[in-house]
mmCIF file with all atom_site columns, C-alpha atoms and ligand atoms in Angstrom:
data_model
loop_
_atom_site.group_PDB
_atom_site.id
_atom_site.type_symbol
_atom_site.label_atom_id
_atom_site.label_alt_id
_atom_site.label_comp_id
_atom_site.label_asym_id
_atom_site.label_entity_id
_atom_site.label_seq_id
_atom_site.pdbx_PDB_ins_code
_atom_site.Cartn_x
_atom_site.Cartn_y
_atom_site.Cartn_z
_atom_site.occupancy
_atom_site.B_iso_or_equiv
_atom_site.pdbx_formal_charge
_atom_site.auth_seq_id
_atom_site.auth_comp_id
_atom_site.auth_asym_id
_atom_site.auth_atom_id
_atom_site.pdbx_PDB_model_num
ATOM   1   C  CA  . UNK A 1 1   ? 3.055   -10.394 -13.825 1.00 96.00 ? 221 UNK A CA  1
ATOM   2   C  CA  . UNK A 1 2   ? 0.658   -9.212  -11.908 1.00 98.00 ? 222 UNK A CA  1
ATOM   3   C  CA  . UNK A 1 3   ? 1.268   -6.510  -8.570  1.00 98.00 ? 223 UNK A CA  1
ATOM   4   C  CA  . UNK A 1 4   ? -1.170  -5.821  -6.045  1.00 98.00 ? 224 UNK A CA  1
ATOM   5   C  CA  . UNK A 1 5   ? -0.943  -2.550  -4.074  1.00 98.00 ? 225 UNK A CA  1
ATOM   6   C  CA  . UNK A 1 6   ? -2.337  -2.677  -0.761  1.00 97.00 ? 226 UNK A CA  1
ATOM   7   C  CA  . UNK A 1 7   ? -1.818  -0.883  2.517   1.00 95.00 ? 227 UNK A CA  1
ATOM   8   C  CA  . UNK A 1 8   ? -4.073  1.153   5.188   1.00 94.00 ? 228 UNK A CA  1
ATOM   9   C  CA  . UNK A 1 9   ? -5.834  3.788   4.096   1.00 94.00 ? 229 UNK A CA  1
ATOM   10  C  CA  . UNK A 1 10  ? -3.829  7.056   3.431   1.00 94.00 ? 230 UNK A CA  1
ATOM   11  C  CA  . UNK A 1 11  ? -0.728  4.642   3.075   1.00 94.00 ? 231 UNK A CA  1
ATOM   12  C  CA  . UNK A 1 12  ? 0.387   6.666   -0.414  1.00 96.00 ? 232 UNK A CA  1
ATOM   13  C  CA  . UNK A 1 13  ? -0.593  3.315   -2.833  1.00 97.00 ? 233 UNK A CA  1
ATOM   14  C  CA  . UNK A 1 14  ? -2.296  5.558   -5.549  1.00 97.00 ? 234 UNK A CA  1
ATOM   15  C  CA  . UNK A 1 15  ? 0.486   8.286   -5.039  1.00 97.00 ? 235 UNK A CA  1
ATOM   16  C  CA  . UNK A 1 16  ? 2.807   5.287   -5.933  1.00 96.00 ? 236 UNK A CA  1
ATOM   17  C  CA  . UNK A 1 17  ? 1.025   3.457   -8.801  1.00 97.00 ? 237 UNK A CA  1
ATOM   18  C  CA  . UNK A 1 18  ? 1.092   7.498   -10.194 1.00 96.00 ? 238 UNK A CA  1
ATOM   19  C  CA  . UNK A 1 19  ? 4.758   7.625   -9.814  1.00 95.00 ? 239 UNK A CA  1
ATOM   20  C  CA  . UNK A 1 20  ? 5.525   4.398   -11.585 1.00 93.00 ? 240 UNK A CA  1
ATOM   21  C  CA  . UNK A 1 21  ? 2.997   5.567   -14.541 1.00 93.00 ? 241 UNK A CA  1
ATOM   22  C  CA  . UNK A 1 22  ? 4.539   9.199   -14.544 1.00 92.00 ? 242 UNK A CA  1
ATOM   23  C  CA  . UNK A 1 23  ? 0.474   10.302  -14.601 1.00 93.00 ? 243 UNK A CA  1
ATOM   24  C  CA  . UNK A 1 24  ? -2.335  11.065  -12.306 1.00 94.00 ? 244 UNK A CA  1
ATOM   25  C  CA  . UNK A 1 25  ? -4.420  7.644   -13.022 1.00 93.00 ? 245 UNK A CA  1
ATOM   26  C  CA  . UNK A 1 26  ? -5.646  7.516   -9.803  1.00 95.00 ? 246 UNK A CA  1
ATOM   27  C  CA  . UNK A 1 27  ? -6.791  9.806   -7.622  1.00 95.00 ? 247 UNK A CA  1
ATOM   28  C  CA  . UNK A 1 28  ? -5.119  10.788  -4.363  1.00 94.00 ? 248 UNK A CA  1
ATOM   29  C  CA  . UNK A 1 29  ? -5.465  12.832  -1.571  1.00 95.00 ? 249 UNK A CA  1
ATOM   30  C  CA  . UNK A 1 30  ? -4.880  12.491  1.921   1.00 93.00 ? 250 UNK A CA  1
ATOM   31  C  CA  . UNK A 1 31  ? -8.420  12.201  3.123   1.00 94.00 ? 251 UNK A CA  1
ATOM   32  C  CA  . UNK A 1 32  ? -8.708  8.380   4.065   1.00 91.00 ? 252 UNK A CA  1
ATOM   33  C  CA  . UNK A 1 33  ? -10.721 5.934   2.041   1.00 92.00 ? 253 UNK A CA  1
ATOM   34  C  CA  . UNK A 1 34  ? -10.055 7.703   -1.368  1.00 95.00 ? 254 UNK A CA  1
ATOM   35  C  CA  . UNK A 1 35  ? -9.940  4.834   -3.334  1.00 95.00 ? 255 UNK A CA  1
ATOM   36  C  CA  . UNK A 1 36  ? -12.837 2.633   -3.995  1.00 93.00 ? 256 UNK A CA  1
ATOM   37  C  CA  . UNK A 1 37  ? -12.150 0.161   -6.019  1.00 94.00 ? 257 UNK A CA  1
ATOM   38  C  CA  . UNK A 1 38  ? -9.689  -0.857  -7.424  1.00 95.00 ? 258 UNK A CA  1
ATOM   39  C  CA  . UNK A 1 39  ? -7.721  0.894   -10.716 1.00 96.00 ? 259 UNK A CA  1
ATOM   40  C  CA  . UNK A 1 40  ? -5.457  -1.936  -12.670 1.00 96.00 ? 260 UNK A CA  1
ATOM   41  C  CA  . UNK A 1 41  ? -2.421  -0.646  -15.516 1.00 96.00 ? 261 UNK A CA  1
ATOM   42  C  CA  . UNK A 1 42  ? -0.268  -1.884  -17.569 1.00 96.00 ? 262 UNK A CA  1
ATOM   43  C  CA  . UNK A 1 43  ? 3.441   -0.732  -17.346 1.00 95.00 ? 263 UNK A CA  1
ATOM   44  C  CA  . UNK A 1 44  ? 6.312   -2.003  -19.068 1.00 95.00 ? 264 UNK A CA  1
ATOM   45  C  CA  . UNK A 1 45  ? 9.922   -2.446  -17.126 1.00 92.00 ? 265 UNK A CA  1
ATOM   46  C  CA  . UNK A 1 46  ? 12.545  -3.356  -19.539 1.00 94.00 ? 266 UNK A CA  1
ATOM   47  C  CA  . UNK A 1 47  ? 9.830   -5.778  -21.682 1.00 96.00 ? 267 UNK A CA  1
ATOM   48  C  CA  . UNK A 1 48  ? 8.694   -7.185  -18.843 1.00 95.00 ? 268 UNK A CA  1
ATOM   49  C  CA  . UNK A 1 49  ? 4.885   -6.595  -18.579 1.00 96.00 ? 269 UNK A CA  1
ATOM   50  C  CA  . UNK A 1 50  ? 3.684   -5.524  -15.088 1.00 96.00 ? 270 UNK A CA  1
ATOM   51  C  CA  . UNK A 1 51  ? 0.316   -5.315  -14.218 1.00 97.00 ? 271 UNK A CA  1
ATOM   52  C  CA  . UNK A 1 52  ? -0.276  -2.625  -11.681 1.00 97.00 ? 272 UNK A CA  1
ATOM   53  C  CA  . UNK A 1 53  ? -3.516  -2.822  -9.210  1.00 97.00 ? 273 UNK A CA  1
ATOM   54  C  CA  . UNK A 1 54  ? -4.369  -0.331  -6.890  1.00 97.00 ? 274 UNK A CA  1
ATOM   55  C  CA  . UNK A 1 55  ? -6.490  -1.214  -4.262  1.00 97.00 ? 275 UNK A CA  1
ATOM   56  C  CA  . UNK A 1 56  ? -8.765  0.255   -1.743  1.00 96.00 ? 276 UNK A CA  1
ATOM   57  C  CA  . UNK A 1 57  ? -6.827  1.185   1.703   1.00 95.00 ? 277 UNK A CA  1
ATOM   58  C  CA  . UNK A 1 58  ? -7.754  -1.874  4.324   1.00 94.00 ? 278 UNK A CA  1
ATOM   59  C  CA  . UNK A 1 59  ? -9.171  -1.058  7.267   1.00 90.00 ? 279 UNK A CA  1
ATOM   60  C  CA  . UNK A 1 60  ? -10.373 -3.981  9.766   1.00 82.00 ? 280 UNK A CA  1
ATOM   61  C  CA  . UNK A 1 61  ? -13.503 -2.443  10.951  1.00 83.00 ? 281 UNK A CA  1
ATOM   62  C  CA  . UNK A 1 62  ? -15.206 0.126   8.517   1.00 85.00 ? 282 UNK A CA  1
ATOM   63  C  CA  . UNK A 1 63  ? -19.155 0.043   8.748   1.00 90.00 ? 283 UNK A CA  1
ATOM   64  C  CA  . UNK A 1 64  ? -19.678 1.418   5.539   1.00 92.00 ? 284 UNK A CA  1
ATOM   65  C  CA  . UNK A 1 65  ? -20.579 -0.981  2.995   1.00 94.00 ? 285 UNK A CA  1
ATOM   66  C  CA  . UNK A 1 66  ? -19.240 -0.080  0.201   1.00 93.00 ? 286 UNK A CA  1
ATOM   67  C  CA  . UNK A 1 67  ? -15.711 0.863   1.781   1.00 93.00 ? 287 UNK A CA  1
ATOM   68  C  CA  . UNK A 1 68  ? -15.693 -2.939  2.819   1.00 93.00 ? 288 UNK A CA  1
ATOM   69  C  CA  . UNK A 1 69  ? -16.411 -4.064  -0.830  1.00 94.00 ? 289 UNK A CA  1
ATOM   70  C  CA  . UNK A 1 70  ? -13.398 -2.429  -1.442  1.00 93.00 ? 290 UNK A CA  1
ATOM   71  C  CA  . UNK A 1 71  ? -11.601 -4.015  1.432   1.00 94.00 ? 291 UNK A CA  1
ATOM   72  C  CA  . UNK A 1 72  ? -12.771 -7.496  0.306   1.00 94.00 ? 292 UNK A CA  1
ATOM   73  C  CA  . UNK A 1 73  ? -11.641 -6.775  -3.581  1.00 96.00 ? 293 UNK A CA  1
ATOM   74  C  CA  . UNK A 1 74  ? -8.359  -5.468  -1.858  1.00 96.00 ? 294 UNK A CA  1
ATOM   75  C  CA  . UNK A 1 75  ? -7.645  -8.840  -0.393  1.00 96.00 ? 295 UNK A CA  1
ATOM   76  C  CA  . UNK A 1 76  ? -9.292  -11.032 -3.271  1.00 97.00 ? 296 UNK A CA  1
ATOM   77  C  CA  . UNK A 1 77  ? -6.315  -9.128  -5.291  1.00 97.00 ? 297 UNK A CA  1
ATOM   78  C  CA  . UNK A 1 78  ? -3.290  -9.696  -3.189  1.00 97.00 ? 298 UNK A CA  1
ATOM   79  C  CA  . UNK A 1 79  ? -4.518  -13.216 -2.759  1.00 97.00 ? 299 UNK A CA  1
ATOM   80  C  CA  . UNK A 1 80  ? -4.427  -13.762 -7.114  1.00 97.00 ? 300 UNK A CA  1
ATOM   81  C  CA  . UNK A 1 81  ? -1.518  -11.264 -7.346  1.00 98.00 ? 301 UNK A CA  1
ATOM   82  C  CA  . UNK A 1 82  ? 1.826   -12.599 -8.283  1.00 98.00 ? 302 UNK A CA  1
ATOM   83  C  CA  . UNK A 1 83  ? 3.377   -10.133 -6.322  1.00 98.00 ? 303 UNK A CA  1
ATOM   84  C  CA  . UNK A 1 84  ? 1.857   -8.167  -3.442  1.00 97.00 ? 304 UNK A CA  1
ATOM   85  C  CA  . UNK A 1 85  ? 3.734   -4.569  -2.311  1.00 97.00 ? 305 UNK A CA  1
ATOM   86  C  CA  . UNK A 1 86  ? 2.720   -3.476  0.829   1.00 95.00 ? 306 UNK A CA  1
ATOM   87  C  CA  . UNK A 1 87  ? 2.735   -0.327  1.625   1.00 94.00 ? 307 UNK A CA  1
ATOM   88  C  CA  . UNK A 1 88  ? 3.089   1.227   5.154   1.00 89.00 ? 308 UNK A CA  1
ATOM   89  C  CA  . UNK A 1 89  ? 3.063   4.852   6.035   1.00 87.00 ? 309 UNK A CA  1
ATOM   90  C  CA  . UNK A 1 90  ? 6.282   5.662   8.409   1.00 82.00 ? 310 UNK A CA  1
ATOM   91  C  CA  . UNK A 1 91  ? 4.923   9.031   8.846   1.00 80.00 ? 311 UNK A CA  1
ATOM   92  C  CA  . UNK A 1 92  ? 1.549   8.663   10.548  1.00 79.00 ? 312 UNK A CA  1
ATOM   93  C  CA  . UNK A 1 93  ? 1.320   4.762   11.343  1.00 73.00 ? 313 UNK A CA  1
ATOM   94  C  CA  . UNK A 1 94  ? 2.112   4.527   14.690  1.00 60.00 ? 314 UNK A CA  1
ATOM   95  C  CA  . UNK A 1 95  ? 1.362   0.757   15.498  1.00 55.00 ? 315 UNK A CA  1
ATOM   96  C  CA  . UNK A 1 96  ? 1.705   -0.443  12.214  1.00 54.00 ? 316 UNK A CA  1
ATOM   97  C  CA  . UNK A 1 97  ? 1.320   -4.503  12.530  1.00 64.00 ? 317 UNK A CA  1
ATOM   98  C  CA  . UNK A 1 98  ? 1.076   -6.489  9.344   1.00 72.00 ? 318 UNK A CA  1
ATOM   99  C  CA  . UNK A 1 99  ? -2.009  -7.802  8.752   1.00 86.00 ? 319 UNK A CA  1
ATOM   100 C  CA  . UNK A 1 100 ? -2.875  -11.293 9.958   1.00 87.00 ? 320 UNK A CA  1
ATOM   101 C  CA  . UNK A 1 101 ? -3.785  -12.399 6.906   1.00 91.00 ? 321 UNK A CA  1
ATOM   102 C  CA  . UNK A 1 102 ? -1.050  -11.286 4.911   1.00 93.00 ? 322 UNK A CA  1
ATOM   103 C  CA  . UNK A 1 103 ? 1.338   -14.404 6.655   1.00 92.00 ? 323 UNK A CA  1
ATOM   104 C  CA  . UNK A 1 104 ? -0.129  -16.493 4.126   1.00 95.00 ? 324 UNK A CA  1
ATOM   105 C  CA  . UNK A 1 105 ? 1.406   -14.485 1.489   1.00 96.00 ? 325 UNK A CA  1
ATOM   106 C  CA  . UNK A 1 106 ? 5.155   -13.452 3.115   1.00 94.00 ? 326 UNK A CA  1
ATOM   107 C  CA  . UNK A 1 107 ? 6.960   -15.186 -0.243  1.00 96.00 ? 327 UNK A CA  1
ATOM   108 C  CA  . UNK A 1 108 ? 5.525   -12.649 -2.165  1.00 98.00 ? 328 UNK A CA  1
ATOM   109 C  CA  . UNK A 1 109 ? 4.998   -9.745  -0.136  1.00 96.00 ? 329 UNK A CA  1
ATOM   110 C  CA  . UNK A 1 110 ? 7.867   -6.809  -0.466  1.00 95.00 ? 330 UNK A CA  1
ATOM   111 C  CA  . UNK A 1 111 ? 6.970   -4.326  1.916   1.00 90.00 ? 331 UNK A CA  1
ATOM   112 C  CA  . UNK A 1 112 ? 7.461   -0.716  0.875   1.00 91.00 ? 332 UNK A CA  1
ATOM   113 C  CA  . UNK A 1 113 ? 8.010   1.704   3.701   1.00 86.00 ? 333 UNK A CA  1
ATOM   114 C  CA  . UNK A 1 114 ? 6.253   5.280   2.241   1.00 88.00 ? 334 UNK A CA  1
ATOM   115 C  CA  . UNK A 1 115 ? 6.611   8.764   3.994   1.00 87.00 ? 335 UNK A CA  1
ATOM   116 C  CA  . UNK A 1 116 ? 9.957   8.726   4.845   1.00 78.00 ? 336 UNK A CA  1
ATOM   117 C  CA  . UNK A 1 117 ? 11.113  11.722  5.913   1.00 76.00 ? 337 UNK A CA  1
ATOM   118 C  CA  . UNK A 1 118 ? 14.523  12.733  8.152   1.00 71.00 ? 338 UNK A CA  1
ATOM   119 C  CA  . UNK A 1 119 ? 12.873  15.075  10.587  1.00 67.00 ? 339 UNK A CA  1
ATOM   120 C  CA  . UNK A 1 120 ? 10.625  12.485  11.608  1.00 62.00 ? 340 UNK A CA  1
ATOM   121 C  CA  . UNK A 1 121 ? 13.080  10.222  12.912  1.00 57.00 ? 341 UNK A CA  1
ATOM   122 C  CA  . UNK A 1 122 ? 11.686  10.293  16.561  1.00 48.00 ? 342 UNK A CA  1
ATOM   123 C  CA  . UNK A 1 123 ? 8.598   8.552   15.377  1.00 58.00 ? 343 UNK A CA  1
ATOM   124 C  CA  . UNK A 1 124 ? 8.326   5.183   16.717  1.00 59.00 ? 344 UNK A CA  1
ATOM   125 C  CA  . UNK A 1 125 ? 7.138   3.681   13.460  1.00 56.00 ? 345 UNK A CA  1
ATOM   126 C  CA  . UNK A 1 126 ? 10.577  5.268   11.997  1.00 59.00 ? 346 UNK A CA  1
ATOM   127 C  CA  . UNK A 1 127 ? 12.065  3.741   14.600  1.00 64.00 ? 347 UNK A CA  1
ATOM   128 C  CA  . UNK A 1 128 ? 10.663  0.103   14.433  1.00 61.00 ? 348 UNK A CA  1
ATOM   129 C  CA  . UNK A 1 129 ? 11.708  -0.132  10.996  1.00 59.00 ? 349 UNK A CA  1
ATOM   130 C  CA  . UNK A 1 130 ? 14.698  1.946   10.954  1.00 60.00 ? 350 UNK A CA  1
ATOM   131 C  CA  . UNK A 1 131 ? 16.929  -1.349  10.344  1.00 55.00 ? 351 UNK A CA  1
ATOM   132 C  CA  . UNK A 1 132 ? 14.759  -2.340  7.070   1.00 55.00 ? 352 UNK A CA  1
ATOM   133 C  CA  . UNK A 1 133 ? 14.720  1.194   5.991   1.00 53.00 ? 353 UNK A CA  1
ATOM   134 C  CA  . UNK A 1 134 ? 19.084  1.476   6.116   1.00 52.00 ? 354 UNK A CA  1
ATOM   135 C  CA  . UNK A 1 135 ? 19.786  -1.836  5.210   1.00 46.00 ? 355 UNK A CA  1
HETATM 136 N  N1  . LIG B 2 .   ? 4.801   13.245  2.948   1.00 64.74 ? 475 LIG B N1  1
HETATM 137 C  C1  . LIG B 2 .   ? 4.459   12.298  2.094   1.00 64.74 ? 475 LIG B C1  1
HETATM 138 N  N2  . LIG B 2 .   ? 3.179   12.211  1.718   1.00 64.74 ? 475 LIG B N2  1
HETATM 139 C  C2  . LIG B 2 .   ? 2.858   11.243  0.844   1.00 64.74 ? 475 LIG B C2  1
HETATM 140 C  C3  . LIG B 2 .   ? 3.791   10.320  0.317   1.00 64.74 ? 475 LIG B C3  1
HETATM 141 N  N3  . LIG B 2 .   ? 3.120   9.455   -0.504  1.00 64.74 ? 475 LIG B N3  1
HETATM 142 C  C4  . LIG B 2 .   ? 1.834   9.858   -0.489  1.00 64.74 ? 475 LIG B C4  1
HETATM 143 N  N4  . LIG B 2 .   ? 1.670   10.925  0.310   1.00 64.74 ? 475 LIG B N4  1
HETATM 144 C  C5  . LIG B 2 .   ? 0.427   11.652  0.609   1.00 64.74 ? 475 LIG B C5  1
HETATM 145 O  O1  . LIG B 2 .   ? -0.400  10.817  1.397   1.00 64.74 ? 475 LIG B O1  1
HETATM 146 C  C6  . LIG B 2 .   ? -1.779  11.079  1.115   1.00 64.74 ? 475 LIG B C6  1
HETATM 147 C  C7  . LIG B 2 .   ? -2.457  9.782   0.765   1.00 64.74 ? 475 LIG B C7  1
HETATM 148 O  O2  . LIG B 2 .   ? -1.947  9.329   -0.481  1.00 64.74 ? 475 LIG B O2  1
HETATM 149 P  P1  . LIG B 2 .   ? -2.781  8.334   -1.409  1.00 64.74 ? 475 LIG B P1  1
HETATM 150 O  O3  . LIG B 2 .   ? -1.842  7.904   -2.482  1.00 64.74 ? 475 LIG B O3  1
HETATM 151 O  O4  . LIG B 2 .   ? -4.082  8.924   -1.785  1.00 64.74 ? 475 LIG B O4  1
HETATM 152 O  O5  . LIG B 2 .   ? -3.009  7.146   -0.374  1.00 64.74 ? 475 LIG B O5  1
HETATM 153 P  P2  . LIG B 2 .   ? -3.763  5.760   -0.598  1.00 64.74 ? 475 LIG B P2  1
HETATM 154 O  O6  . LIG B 2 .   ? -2.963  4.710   0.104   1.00 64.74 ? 475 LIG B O6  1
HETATM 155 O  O7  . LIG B 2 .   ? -4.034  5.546   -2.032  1.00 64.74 ? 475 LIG B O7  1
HETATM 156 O  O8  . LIG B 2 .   ? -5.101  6.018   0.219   1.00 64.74 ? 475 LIG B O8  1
HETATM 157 P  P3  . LIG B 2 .   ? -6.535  5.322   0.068   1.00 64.74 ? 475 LIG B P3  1
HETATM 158 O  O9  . LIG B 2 .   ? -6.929  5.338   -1.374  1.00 64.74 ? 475 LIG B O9  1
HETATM 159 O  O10 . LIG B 2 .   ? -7.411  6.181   0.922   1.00 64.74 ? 475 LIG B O10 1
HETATM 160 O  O11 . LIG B 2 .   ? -6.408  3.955   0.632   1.00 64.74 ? 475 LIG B O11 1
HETATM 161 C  C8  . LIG B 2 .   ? -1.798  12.116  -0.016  1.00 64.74 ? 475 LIG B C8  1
HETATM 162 O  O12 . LIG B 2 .   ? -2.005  13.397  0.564   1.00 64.74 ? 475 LIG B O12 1
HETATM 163 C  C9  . LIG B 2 .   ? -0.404  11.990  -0.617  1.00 64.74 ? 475 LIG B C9  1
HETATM 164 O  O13 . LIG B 2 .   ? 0.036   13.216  -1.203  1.00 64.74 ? 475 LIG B O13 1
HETATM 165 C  C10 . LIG B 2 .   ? 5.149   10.436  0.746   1.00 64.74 ? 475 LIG B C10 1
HETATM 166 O  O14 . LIG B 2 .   ? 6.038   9.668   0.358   1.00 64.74 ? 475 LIG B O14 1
HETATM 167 N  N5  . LIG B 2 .   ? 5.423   11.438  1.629   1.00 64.74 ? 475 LIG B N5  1
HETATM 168 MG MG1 . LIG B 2 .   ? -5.767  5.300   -3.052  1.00 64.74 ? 476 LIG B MG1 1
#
């Protein structure tokens, strides 16, 4: 079964994919654009075999070229993926909209709300997804 990670950049995808694998696989930090490329592992979930892919943060309109080689193996991999998680940052992303072109994968898109914190509850990110985030 195979599980993309995607999100903007800075979203917390590699911080995730490190939880889940209890190690520092992949690198992150919170200067945007850290990862590259993308950084697949294996992790087993009561004998059920995930496969794990990080992906580059997606941006709409980076001009360096590499970045959007990323961005373009980002999306190639939630396209393939069995299972997309998409994660948004509460804490900083103000006018977080879901990508256009994630519609065509809603049935397998869970959307992972990252960054939550309690004394940020006056953000209006917070408070746009305040029901998902209680329910
Ligand atoms: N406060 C807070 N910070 C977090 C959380 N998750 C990740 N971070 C921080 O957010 C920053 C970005 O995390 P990364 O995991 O590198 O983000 P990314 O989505 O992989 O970023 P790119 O590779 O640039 O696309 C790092 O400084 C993390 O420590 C969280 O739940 N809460
Ligand atoms: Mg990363």
């Amino acid at each position: 079964m195979s599980v993309a990670i995607i999100g903007k950049p800075n979203a917390g995808k590699s911080t995730l994919l490190n939880a889940r694998l209890n190690e520092e696989r992949a690198i992150g930090s919170d200067i945007a654009g850290t990862t590259r490329d993308t950084i697949e592992e294996t992790l087993n979930i009561n004998g059920v075999l995930f496969r794990l892919i990080d992906t580059a943060g997606i941006r709409e309109h980076s001009k360096d070229v590499i970045e959007n080689k990323g961005i373009e193996r980002s999306k190639a991999n939630a396209a393939k993926a069995d299972i997309i998680l998409h994660v948004v940052d509460l804490l900083n992303d103000e006018g977080e909209e879901k990508f256009n072109w994630l519609h065509d994968f809603d049935e397998k898109t869970i959307t992972v709300y990252n960054k939550y914190h309690p004394y940020a509850r006056h953000h209006a990110a917070l408070q746009k997804y305040k029901k998902a985030c209680w329910q």
